[in-house]
Amino acid sequence: MRVPFLLYAALFLLLSGCSPKISTVLTKEYPTLSYTEKVAVLGLEENQPENSEILGEVKVRDTGFSTKCNYEVALDKAKLEARNIGGNAIKITRHKKPDLWSTCHRLDALILRITP
Protein backbone atom coordinates (compact mmCIF):
# COMPACT_ATOMS: atom_id res chain seq x y z
CA MET A 1 0.00 0.00 0.00
CA ARG A 2 2.94 2.35 0.65
CA VAL A 3 4.37 2.05 -2.88
CA PRO A 4 1.34 3.61 -4.68
CA PHE A 5 1.38 6.54 -2.25
CA LEU A 6 5.06 7.20 -2.88
CA LEU A 7 4.52 6.86 -6.62
CA TYR A 8 1.66 9.39 -6.57
CA ALA A 9 3.65 11.77 -4.36
CA ALA A 10 6.65 11.60 -6.69
CA LEU A 11 4.43 12.15 -9.73
CA PHE A 12 2.79 15.17 -8.09
CA LEU A 13 6.14 16.72 -7.21
CA LEU A 14 7.46 16.12 -10.71
CA LEU A 15 4.45 17.69 -12.42
CA SER A 16 4.13 20.64 -10.06
CA GLY A 17 7.82 21.47 -10.33
CA CYS A 18 7.85 21.83 -14.13
CA SER A 19 6.50 25.35 -14.34
CA PRO A 20 8.19 28.58 -13.25
CA LYS A 21 7.63 29.87 -9.73
CA ILE A 22 5.50 33.01 -9.53
CA SER A 23 5.56 35.30 -6.50
CA THR A 24 3.46 38.42 -6.25
CA VAL A 25 3.45 41.27 -3.74
CA LEU A 26 0.28 43.35 -3.91
CA THR A 27 -0.24 46.94 -2.80
CA LYS A 28 -3.66 47.45 -4.37
CA GLU A 29 -6.18 45.31 -6.22
CA TYR A 30 -8.94 45.94 -8.76
CA PRO A 31 -11.47 43.54 -10.31
CA THR A 32 -9.93 40.83 -12.47
CA LEU A 33 -9.60 41.64 -16.17
CA SER A 34 -10.88 39.30 -18.85
CA TYR A 35 -8.29 37.03 -20.47
CA THR A 36 -9.05 38.77 -23.77
CA GLU A 37 -7.95 42.17 -22.41
CA LYS A 38 -4.54 43.27 -23.61
CA VAL A 39 -1.75 43.80 -21.09
CA ALA A 40 0.90 46.25 -22.29
CA VAL A 41 4.55 45.37 -21.70
CA LEU A 42 7.03 48.14 -20.96
CA GLY A 43 10.63 47.08 -21.38
CA LEU A 44 13.68 47.83 -19.25
CA GLU A 45 14.51 51.00 -21.18
CA GLU A 46 10.96 52.41 -21.18
CA ASN A 47 9.76 54.83 -18.50
CA GLN A 48 6.70 54.22 -16.38
CA PRO A 49 3.85 56.45 -17.61
CA GLU A 50 2.77 59.31 -15.36
CA ASN A 51 -0.87 58.22 -15.58
CA SER A 52 -0.11 54.81 -14.06
CA GLU A 53 -0.66 53.36 -10.62
CA ILE A 54 1.54 50.60 -9.18
CA LEU A 55 -0.59 47.66 -8.00
CA GLY A 56 2.25 45.37 -7.02
CA GLU A 57 5.28 43.44 -8.15
CA VAL A 58 5.57 40.02 -9.77
CA LYS A 59 8.64 37.78 -9.92
CA VAL A 60 8.94 34.83 -12.29
CA ARG A 61 11.67 32.42 -11.21
CA ASP A 62 13.11 28.99 -11.94
CA THR A 63 12.14 26.18 -9.55
CA GLY A 64 15.15 24.08 -10.46
CA PHE A 65 12.92 21.64 -12.34
CA SER A 66 11.30 24.13 -14.70
CA THR A 67 11.10 23.06 -18.32
CA LYS A 68 8.80 25.56 -20.02
CA CYS A 69 10.43 28.82 -19.12
CA ASN A 70 11.41 30.71 -22.24
CA TYR A 71 10.94 34.50 -22.40
CA GLU A 72 7.43 34.33 -23.85
CA VAL A 73 6.22 31.92 -21.14
CA ALA A 74 7.73 34.09 -18.37
CA LEU A 75 6.09 37.16 -19.90
CA ASP A 76 2.72 35.37 -20.18
CA LYS A 77 2.89 34.34 -16.51
CA ALA A 78 3.58 37.94 -15.46
CA LYS A 79 0.74 39.25 -17.65
CA LEU A 80 -1.66 36.68 -16.19
CA GLU A 81 -0.80 37.85 -12.67
CA ALA A 82 -1.41 41.44 -13.77
CA ARG A 83 -4.84 40.56 -15.16
CA ASN A 84 -5.72 38.70 -11.96
CA ILE A 85 -5.34 41.87 -9.88
CA GLY A 86 -6.78 44.27 -12.45
CA GLY A 87 -3.54 45.54 -13.97
CA ASN A 88 -3.42 46.43 -17.65
CA ALA A 89 0.37 46.81 -17.98
CA ILE A 90 3.64 45.47 -16.64
CA LYS A 91 6.94 47.33 -16.44
CA ILE A 92 9.90 44.98 -16.56
CA THR A 93 12.47 46.01 -13.95
CA ARG A 94 14.84 43.05 -14.25
CA HIS A 95 15.43 40.34 -16.84
CA LYS A 96 17.98 37.58 -16.37
CA LYS A 97 18.62 35.43 -19.38
CA PRO A 98 19.47 31.72 -19.14
CA ASP A 99 22.99 31.14 -17.91
CA LEU A 100 25.17 28.50 -16.31
CA TRP A 101 22.94 28.34 -13.20
CA SER A 102 19.53 28.32 -14.85
CA THR A 103 18.11 27.48 -18.25
CA CYS A 104 15.15 29.81 -17.65
CA HIS A 105 14.42 33.46 -18.26
CA ARG A 106 13.76 35.20 -14.94
CA LEU A 107 11.75 38.41 -14.69
CA ASP A 108 10.84 41.06 -12.14
CA ALA A 109 8.07 43.45 -13.14
CA LEU A 110 5.85 46.11 -11.67
CA ILE A 111 2.13 45.55 -12.20
CA LEU A 112 0.54 48.78 -13.38
CA ARG A 113 -2.92 50.13 -13.99
CA ILE A 114 -2.75 52.81 -16.66
CA THR A 115 -5.68 55.21 -16.86
CA PRO A 116 -6.44 56.87 -20.20
mmCIF file of C-alpha atoms in Angstrom:
data_model
loop_
_atom_site.group_PDB
_atom_site.id
_atom_site.type_symbol
_atom_site.label_atom_id
_atom_site.label_comp_id
_atom_site.label_asym_id
_atom_site.label_seq_id
_atom_site.Cartn_x
_atom_site.Cartn_y
_atom_site.Cartn_z
ATOM 1 C CA MET A 1 0.000 0.000 0.000
ATOM 2 C CA ARG A 2 2.939 2.345 0.650
ATOM 3 C CA VAL A 3 4.368 2.049 -2.879
ATOM 4 C CA PRO A 4 1.344 3.610 -4.679
ATOM 5 C CA PHE A 5 1.375 6.542 -2.246
ATOM 6 C CA LEU A 6 5.063 7.198 -2.884
ATOM 7 C CA LEU A 7 4.520 6.859 -6.622
ATOM 8 C CA TYR A 8 1.661 9.395 -6.568
ATOM 9 C CA ALA A 9 3.650 11.765 -4.355
ATOM 10 C CA ALA A 10 6.653 11.597 -6.695
ATOM 11 C CA LEU A 11 4.432 12.151 -9.730
ATOM 12 C CA PHE A 12 2.789 15.172 -8.089
ATOM 13 C CA LEU A 13 6.144 16.722 -7.214
ATOM 14 C CA LEU A 14 7.464 16.119 -10.713
ATOM 15 C CA LEU A 15 4.451 17.689 -12.420
ATOM 16 C CA SER A 16 4.130 20.637 -10.057
ATOM 17 C CA GLY A 17 7.822 21.473 -10.325
ATOM 18 C CA CYS A 18 7.853 21.833 -14.131
ATOM 19 C CA SER A 19 6.498 25.351 -14.337
ATOM 20 C CA PRO A 20 8.194 28.581 -13.253
ATOM 21 C CA LYS A 21 7.631 29.871 -9.730
ATOM 22 C CA ILE A 22 5.505 33.014 -9.534
ATOM 23 C CA SER A 23 5.564 35.302 -6.504
ATOM 24 C CA THR A 24 3.458 38.419 -6.254
ATOM 25 C CA VAL A 25 3.446 41.267 -3.741
ATOM 26 C CA LEU A 26 0.275 43.352 -3.914
ATOM 27 C CA THR A 27 -0.236 46.940 -2.799
ATOM 28 C CA LYS A 28 -3.664 47.454 -4.372
ATOM 29 C CA GLU A 29 -6.179 45.314 -6.223
ATOM 30 C CA TYR A 30 -8.937 45.935 -8.757
ATOM 31 C CA PRO A 31 -11.473 43.541 -10.312
ATOM 32 C CA THR A 32 -9.927 40.833 -12.468
ATOM 33 C CA LEU A 33 -9.605 41.643 -16.171
ATOM 34 C CA SER A 34 -10.875 39.295 -18.849
ATOM 35 C CA TYR A 35 -8.291 37.029 -20.465
ATOM 36 C CA THR A 36 -9.053 38.773 -23.771
ATOM 37 C CA GLU A 37 -7.949 42.170 -22.413
ATOM 38 C CA LYS A 38 -4.535 43.272 -23.611
ATOM 39 C CA VAL A 39 -1.754 43.804 -21.087
ATOM 40 C CA ALA A 40 0.899 46.246 -22.286
ATOM 41 C CA VAL A 41 4.550 45.366 -21.699
ATOM 42 C CA LEU A 42 7.027 48.144 -20.959
ATOM 43 C CA GLY A 43 10.634 47.078 -21.376
ATOM 44 C CA LEU A 44 13.683 47.832 -19.251
ATOM 45 C CA GLU A 45 14.506 50.999 -21.183
ATOM 46 C CA GLU A 46 10.963 52.413 -21.176
ATOM 47 C CA ASN A 47 9.756 54.827 -18.501
ATOM 48 C CA GLN A 48 6.697 54.218 -16.378
ATOM 49 C CA PRO A 49 3.847 56.448 -17.613
ATOM 50 C CA GLU A 50 2.770 59.309 -15.360
ATOM 51 C CA ASN A 51 -0.869 58.216 -15.580
ATOM 52 C CA SER A 52 -0.106 54.806 -14.065
ATOM 53 C CA GLU A 53 -0.661 53.358 -10.623
ATOM 54 C CA ILE A 54 1.536 50.595 -9.179
ATOM 55 C CA LEU A 55 -0.594 47.659 -8.004
ATOM 56 C CA GLY A 56 2.249 45.367 -7.015
ATOM 57 C CA GLU A 57 5.276 43.439 -8.147
ATOM 58 C CA VAL A 58 5.568 40.021 -9.767
ATOM 59 C CA LYS A 59 8.637 37.783 -9.920
ATOM 60 C CA VAL A 60 8.944 34.828 -12.290
ATOM 61 C CA ARG A 61 11.675 32.421 -11.208
ATOM 62 C CA ASP A 62 13.108 28.986 -11.939
ATOM 63 C CA THR A 63 12.139 26.179 -9.555
ATOM 64 C CA GLY A 64 15.155 24.081 -10.456
ATOM 65 C CA PHE A 65 12.925 21.638 -12.335
ATOM 66 C CA SER A 66 11.298 24.134 -14.699
ATOM 67 C CA THR A 67 11.098 23.057 -18.319
ATOM 68 C CA LYS A 68 8.797 25.560 -20.021
ATOM 69 C CA CYS A 69 10.428 28.823 -19.116
ATOM 70 C CA ASN A 70 11.408 30.714 -22.238
ATOM 71 C CA TYR A 71 10.939 34.497 -22.397
ATOM 72 C CA GLU A 72 7.434 34.329 -23.847
ATOM 73 C CA VAL A 73 6.223 31.919 -21.136
ATOM 74 C CA ALA A 74 7.726 34.086 -18.369
ATOM 75 C CA LEU A 75 6.088 37.162 -19.897
ATOM 76 C CA ASP A 76 2.716 35.375 -20.183
ATOM 77 C CA LYS A 77 2.886 34.339 -16.511
ATOM 78 C CA ALA A 78 3.582 37.945 -15.461
ATOM 79 C CA LYS A 79 0.739 39.251 -17.651
ATOM 80 C CA LEU A 80 -1.658 36.680 -16.189
ATOM 81 C CA GLU A 81 -0.801 37.847 -12.670
ATOM 82 C CA ALA A 82 -1.408 41.444 -13.769
ATOM 83 C CA ARG A 83 -4.845 40.555 -15.164
ATOM 84 C CA ASN A 84 -5.725 38.696 -11.957
ATOM 85 C CA ILE A 85 -5.345 41.873 -9.881
ATOM 86 C CA GLY A 86 -6.780 44.274 -12.453
ATOM 87 C CA GLY A 87 -3.539 45.537 -13.974
ATOM 88 C CA ASN A 88 -3.417 46.433 -17.655
ATOM 89 C CA ALA A 89 0.365 46.809 -17.983
ATOM 90 C CA ILE A 90 3.636 45.468 -16.639
ATOM 91 C CA LYS A 91 6.935 47.333 -16.442
ATOM 92 C CA ILE A 92 9.901 44.980 -16.557
ATOM 93 C CA THR A 93 12.467 46.010 -13.949
ATOM 94 C CA ARG A 94 14.837 43.049 -14.246
ATOM 95 C CA HIS A 95 15.430 40.337 -16.845
ATOM 96 C CA LYS A 96 17.979 37.580 -16.369
ATOM 97 C CA LYS A 97 18.624 35.427 -19.385
ATOM 98 C CA PRO A 98 19.469 31.718 -19.143
ATOM 99 C CA ASP A 99 22.989 31.136 -17.907
ATOM 100 C CA LEU A 100 25.172 28.499 -16.306
ATOM 101 C CA TRP A 101 22.942 28.336 -13.201
ATOM 102 C CA SER A 102 19.531 28.322 -14.851
ATOM 103 C CA THR A 103 18.107 27.478 -18.251
ATOM 104 C CA CYS A 104 15.155 29.809 -17.646
ATOM 105 C CA HIS A 105 14.416 33.455 -18.263
ATOM 106 C CA ARG A 106 13.762 35.198 -14.938
ATOM 107 C CA LEU A 107 11.747 38.406 -14.687
ATOM 108 C CA ASP A 108 10.843 41.057 -12.142
ATOM 109 C CA ALA A 109 8.072 43.448 -13.136
ATOM 110 C CA LEU A 110 5.851 46.106 -11.665
ATOM 111 C CA ILE A 111 2.134 45.549 -12.200
ATOM 112 C CA LEU A 112 0.538 48.777 -13.377
ATOM 113 C CA ARG A 113 -2.923 50.128 -13.995
ATOM 114 C CA ILE A 114 -2.748 52.814 -16.658
ATOM 115 C CA THR A 115 -5.678 55.208 -16.859
ATOM 116 C CA PRO A 116 -6.436 56.871 -20.196
#
